[in-house]
mmCIF file of C-alpha atoms in Angstrom:
data_model
loop_
_atom_site.group_PDB
_atom_site.id
_atom_site.type_symbol
_atom_site.label_atom_id
_atom_site.label_comp_id
_atom_site.label_asym_id
_atom_site.label_seq_id
_atom_site.Cartn_x
_atom_site.Cartn_y
_atom_site.Cartn_z
ATOM 1 C CA MET A 28 -1.588 71.618 -57.989
ATOM 2 C CA ILE A 29 2.037 72.643 -58.341
ATOM 3 C CA VAL A 30 2.868 76.337 -58.632
ATOM 4 C CA VAL A 31 6.161 77.643 -60.032
ATOM 5 C CA ARG A 32 6.287 81.244 -58.862
ATOM 6 C CA ALA A 33 8.876 83.968 -59.395
ATOM 7 C CA ASP A 34 10.384 85.547 -56.309
ATOM 8 C CA PRO A 35 10.186 89.389 -56.213
ATOM 9 C CA LYS A 36 13.914 89.409 -55.399
ATOM 10 C CA ASP A 37 14.522 87.853 -58.842
ATOM 11 C CA LEU A 38 13.064 90.941 -60.528
ATOM 12 C CA GLU A 39 15.384 93.244 -58.576
ATOM 13 C CA ARG A 40 18.405 91.076 -59.392
ATOM 14 C CA ILE A 41 17.542 90.982 -63.085
ATOM 15 C CA LEU A 42 16.934 94.739 -63.207
ATOM 16 C CA ARG A 43 20.419 95.330 -61.755
ATOM 17 C CA LYS A 44 21.989 92.987 -64.307
ATOM 18 C CA LEU A 45 20.040 94.310 -67.276
ATOM 19 C CA GLN A 46 20.414 98.041 -66.389
ATOM 20 C CA GLY A 47 18.528 99.976 -68.999
ATOM 21 C CA LEU A 48 16.558 97.053 -70.396
ATOM 22 C CA GLY A 49 13.791 97.339 -67.762
ATOM 23 C CA LYS A 50 11.010 96.020 -70.017
ATOM 24 C CA GLU A 51 12.967 92.840 -70.720
ATOM 25 C CA ALA A 52 13.168 91.772 -67.048
ATOM 26 C CA PRO A 53 9.530 90.621 -66.642
ATOM 27 C CA LYS A 54 9.719 88.840 -70.003
ATOM 28 C CA ALA A 55 12.877 87.026 -68.931
ATOM 29 C CA ILE A 56 11.240 85.905 -65.692
ATOM 30 C CA ARG A 57 8.091 84.815 -67.548
ATOM 31 C CA ASN A 58 10.141 82.742 -69.987
ATOM 32 C CA ALA A 59 12.140 81.172 -67.145
ATOM 33 C CA VAL A 60 8.978 80.267 -65.232
ATOM 34 C CA ASN A 61 7.307 78.773 -68.323
ATOM 35 C CA ASP A 62 10.420 76.780 -69.294
ATOM 36 C CA THR A 63 10.603 75.470 -65.729
ATOM 37 C CA ALA A 64 6.927 74.444 -65.742
ATOM 38 C CA VAL A 65 7.303 72.463 -68.983
ATOM 39 C CA SER A 66 10.485 70.775 -67.753
ATOM 40 C CA ALA A 67 8.930 70.092 -64.337
ATOM 41 C CA ARG A 68 5.945 68.319 -65.905
ATOM 42 C CA LYS A 69 8.285 66.028 -67.863
ATOM 43 C CA LEU A 70 10.457 65.425 -64.798
ATOM 44 C CA LEU A 71 7.458 64.593 -62.597
ATOM 45 C CA ALA A 72 6.006 62.197 -65.182
ATOM 46 C CA ARG A 73 9.340 60.432 -65.689
ATOM 47 C CA GLN A 74 9.903 60.043 -61.935
ATOM 48 C CA ALA A 75 6.350 58.766 -61.370
ATOM 49 C CA GLN A 76 6.785 56.142 -64.102
ATOM 50 C CA GLN A 77 10.036 55.045 -62.435
ATOM 51 C CA GLN A 78 8.332 54.610 -59.049
ATOM 52 C CA TYR A 79 5.018 53.072 -60.120
ATOM 53 C CA THR A 80 4.326 50.092 -62.380
ATOM 54 C CA VAL A 81 1.766 52.028 -64.401
ATOM 55 C CA LYS A 82 1.888 51.109 -68.077
ATOM 56 C CA SER A 83 0.943 54.244 -69.979
ATOM 57 C CA GLY A 84 -0.484 56.605 -67.450
ATOM 58 C CA GLY A 85 -1.141 59.451 -69.865
ATOM 59 C CA PHE A 86 0.671 61.842 -67.547
ATOM 60 C CA ASN A 87 0.789 64.727 -70.030
ATOM 61 C CA LYS A 88 -2.915 64.343 -70.772
ATOM 62 C CA HIS A 89 -3.775 64.667 -67.077
ATOM 63 C CA ALA A 90 -1.209 67.385 -66.234
ATOM 64 C CA ARG A 91 -2.070 70.758 -67.729
ATOM 65 C CA ILE A 92 0.096 73.846 -67.585
ATOM 66 C CA LYS A 93 -1.318 77.338 -67.200
ATOM 67 C CA LYS A 94 1.587 79.451 -68.363
ATOM 68 C CA ALA A 95 2.871 82.623 -66.729
ATOM 69 C CA THR A 96 2.286 86.035 -68.260
ATOM 70 C CA VAL A 97 4.201 89.291 -67.896
ATOM 71 C CA SER A 98 1.574 90.584 -65.438
ATOM 72 C CA LYS A 99 1.267 87.294 -63.507
ATOM 73 C CA LEU A 100 4.661 85.669 -63.055
ATOM 74 C CA ALA A 101 3.451 82.239 -61.932
ATOM 75 C CA ALA A 102 2.848 79.053 -63.890
ATOM 76 C CA VAL A 103 0.483 76.393 -62.547
ATOM 77 C CA ILE A 104 0.698 72.669 -63.242
ATOM 78 C CA SER A 105 -2.712 71.225 -62.394
ATOM 79 C CA VAL A 106 -3.154 67.472 -62.423
ATOM 80 C CA HIS A 107 -6.619 65.911 -62.562
ATOM 81 C CA GLY A 108 -8.060 62.502 -63.183
ATOM 82 C CA LYS A 109 -9.820 59.538 -61.697
ATOM 83 C CA PRO A 110 -8.047 56.599 -60.081
ATOM 84 C CA LEU A 111 -6.617 54.278 -62.731
ATOM 85 C CA THR A 112 -8.096 50.819 -63.158
ATOM 86 C CA GLN A 113 -5.995 48.002 -61.775
ATOM 87 C CA PRO A 114 -4.984 46.448 -65.155
ATOM 88 C CA ARG A 115 -3.092 49.695 -65.946
ATOM 89 C CA PHE A 116 -0.558 48.533 -63.320
ATOM 90 C CA HIS A 117 1.483 45.299 -63.302
ATOM 91 C CA THR A 118 -1.217 42.645 -62.943
ATOM 92 C CA THR A 119 -1.032 38.871 -63.321
ATOM 93 C CA VAL A 120 -3.841 36.340 -63.291
ATOM 94 C CA PRO A 121 -2.697 32.958 -61.973
ATOM 95 C CA LYS A 122 -5.331 30.321 -61.136
ATOM 96 C CA SER A 123 -5.284 31.309 -57.461
ATOM 97 C CA GLY A 124 -6.578 34.849 -58.136
ATOM 98 C CA VAL A 125 -5.466 38.237 -59.419
ATOM 99 C CA LYS A 126 -2.135 39.546 -58.149
ATOM 100 C CA THR A 127 -1.010 43.115 -58.655
ATOM 101 C CA GLU A 128 1.936 45.394 -57.955
ATOM 102 C CA VAL A 129 1.427 49.170 -57.821
ATOM 103 C CA LEU A 130 4.831 50.373 -56.556
ATOM 104 C CA LYS A 131 7.935 49.007 -58.239
ATOM 105 C CA GLY A 132 9.744 46.657 -55.920
ATOM 106 C CA GLY A 133 6.641 46.234 -53.750
ATOM 107 C CA GLY A 134 6.029 42.680 -54.890
ATOM 108 C CA LEU A 135 2.884 41.103 -56.267
ATOM 109 C CA LYS A 136 0.017 41.029 -53.782
ATOM 110 C CA GLU A 137 -3.150 39.004 -54.094
ATOM 111 C CA LEU A 138 -6.344 41.066 -54.059
ATOM 112 C CA VAL A 139 -8.628 39.681 -51.348
ATOM 113 C CA ASN A 140 -11.254 41.777 -49.535
ATOM 114 C CA ARG A 141 -12.438 41.521 -45.921
ATOM 115 C CA ALA A 142 -15.158 39.045 -46.830
ATOM 116 C CA GLY A 143 -12.468 36.736 -48.245
ATOM 117 C CA ASN A 144 -13.531 37.221 -51.863
ATOM 118 C CA LYS A 145 -10.706 37.007 -54.369
ATOM 119 C CA ALA A 146 -10.528 39.330 -57.331
ATOM 120 C CA PHE A 147 -10.970 38.105 -60.890
ATOM 121 C CA LEU A 148 -10.275 39.538 -64.314
ATOM 122 C CA GLN A 149 -13.105 40.203 -66.727
ATOM 123 C CA THR A 150 -12.634 41.216 -70.344
ATOM 124 C CA GLY A 151 -15.485 43.112 -71.956
ATOM 125 C CA ASN A 152 -16.747 42.888 -75.528
ATOM 126 C CA ASN A 153 -14.702 45.963 -76.461
ATOM 127 C CA GLY A 154 -11.470 44.423 -75.143
ATOM 128 C CA ASN A 155 -11.312 46.472 -71.932
ATOM 129 C CA ARG A 156 -10.042 44.526 -68.954
ATOM 130 C CA LEU A 157 -11.324 45.089 -65.421
ATOM 131 C CA VAL A 158 -10.322 43.563 -62.125
ATOM 132 C CA LEU A 159 -13.573 42.881 -60.271
ATOM 133 C CA GLN A 160 -14.361 41.659 -56.778
ATOM 134 C CA ARG A 161 -17.600 40.566 -55.143
ATOM 135 C CA ILE A 162 -18.483 42.728 -52.162
ATOM 136 C CA GLY A 163 -20.623 40.328 -50.134
ATOM 137 C CA LYS A 164 -21.486 36.650 -50.143
ATOM 138 C CA GLY A 165 -23.777 36.865 -53.186
ATOM 139 C CA ARG A 166 -22.787 37.164 -56.823
ATOM 140 C CA THR A 167 -23.605 40.861 -56.876
ATOM 141 C CA PRO A 168 -22.729 43.666 -56.249
ATOM 142 C CA LEU A 169 -19.303 43.838 -57.850
ATOM 143 C CA HIS A 170 -16.540 46.306 -57.101
ATOM 144 C CA SER A 171 -13.921 47.392 -59.661
ATOM 145 C CA ALA A 172 -10.388 47.550 -58.235
ATOM 146 C CA HIS A 173 -8.454 50.772 -58.798
ATOM 147 C CA GLY A 174 -4.970 52.049 -58.091
ATOM 148 C CA PRO A 175 -3.925 55.634 -57.427
ATOM 149 C CA SER A 176 -4.759 58.461 -59.830
ATOM 150 C CA VAL A 177 -2.134 60.278 -61.881
ATOM 151 C CA ALA A 178 -2.643 63.302 -59.619
ATOM 152 C CA LYS A 179 -1.864 61.271 -56.492
ATOM 153 C CA MET A 180 1.210 59.668 -58.093
ATOM 154 C CA ILE A 181 2.620 63.051 -59.125
ATOM 155 C CA GLU A 182 1.848 64.528 -55.696
ATOM 156 C CA LYS A 183 3.756 61.710 -53.976
ATOM 157 C CA VAL A 184 6.734 62.130 -56.303
ATOM 158 C CA TYR A 185 6.741 65.932 -55.894
ATOM 159 C CA ASN A 186 6.588 65.880 -52.081
ATOM 160 C CA GLY A 187 8.667 62.741 -51.529
ATOM 161 C CA GLY A 188 7.986 60.517 -48.516
ATOM 162 C CA ARG A 189 7.126 56.821 -48.517
ATOM 163 C CA VAL A 190 7.144 56.453 -52.287
ATOM 164 C CA THR A 191 10.495 58.098 -52.954
ATOM 165 C CA ASP A 192 13.123 59.515 -50.637
ATOM 166 C CA GLU A 193 14.005 62.423 -52.874
ATOM 167 C CA ALA A 194 11.356 65.090 -53.342
ATOM 168 C CA LEU A 195 11.437 66.864 -56.681
ATOM 169 C CA LYS A 196 10.391 70.162 -55.087
ATOM 170 C CA ASP A 197 14.004 71.278 -54.508
ATOM 171 C CA GLN A 198 15.180 70.025 -57.897
ATOM 172 C CA ILE A 199 12.462 72.061 -59.635
ATOM 173 C CA ALA A 200 13.486 75.172 -57.658
ATOM 174 C CA GLN A 201 17.093 74.691 -58.824
ATOM 175 C CA LEU A 202 15.877 74.172 -62.385
ATOM 176 C CA TYR A 203 14.091 77.537 -62.157
ATOM 177 C CA GLN A 204 17.321 79.279 -61.117
ATOM 178 C CA VAL A 205 19.201 77.696 -64.050
ATOM 179 C CA ASN A 206 16.473 78.746 -66.507
ATOM 180 C CA LEU A 207 16.445 82.261 -65.037
ATOM 181 C CA GLN A 208 20.199 82.597 -65.529
ATOM 182 C CA LYS A 209 19.839 81.429 -69.162
ATOM 183 C CA GLN A 210 17.196 84.095 -69.770
ATOM 184 C CA ILE A 211 19.393 86.782 -68.183
ATOM 185 C CA ASP A 212 22.321 85.776 -70.378
ATOM 186 C CA ARG A 213 20.088 85.766 -73.468
ATOM 187 C CA ALA A 214 18.694 89.247 -72.682
ATOM 188 C CA VAL A 215 22.144 90.724 -72.045
ATOM 189 C CA LYS A 216 23.555 89.317 -75.308
ATOM 190 C CA GLY A 217 20.488 90.199 -77.375
#
């Protein structure tokens, strides 16, 4: 969960700049926070698609925005969802077994479990593809291979670290300041 929250110092600064338009200050902050939340969701989705080989992750479907109000000057981007099935990432099926790449530039890796069982691709009657692997020595049970969820991908992109060197946390904070200045200018002119 990513929270874009207004700083109480912002309200004081806006009140000084707007002098006499006191009721417009909370509205300006609310609009800046909401604009930042919408832009942040797009930025996070774009960055995640640049880092991961996910085909169409449905980032906007999984990332919901609870917008800020005048009484509660915080917008929340909550991201939910199950881990994505392996065929949603870059997956090839040579004769030797299924190979997959989750992170861009990570290279294709063959899926083999501890028991030495290689993964295989199965297409269902409805056209859905699954990468399956036998767990033990017998034919059953089968395990479906999954990659990270949309929530985990966005978390990694937001915080930075092993996936990407640049965290988007600071960039989103700067985006908020730019949006806040636009709202101040709009309120002063209007």
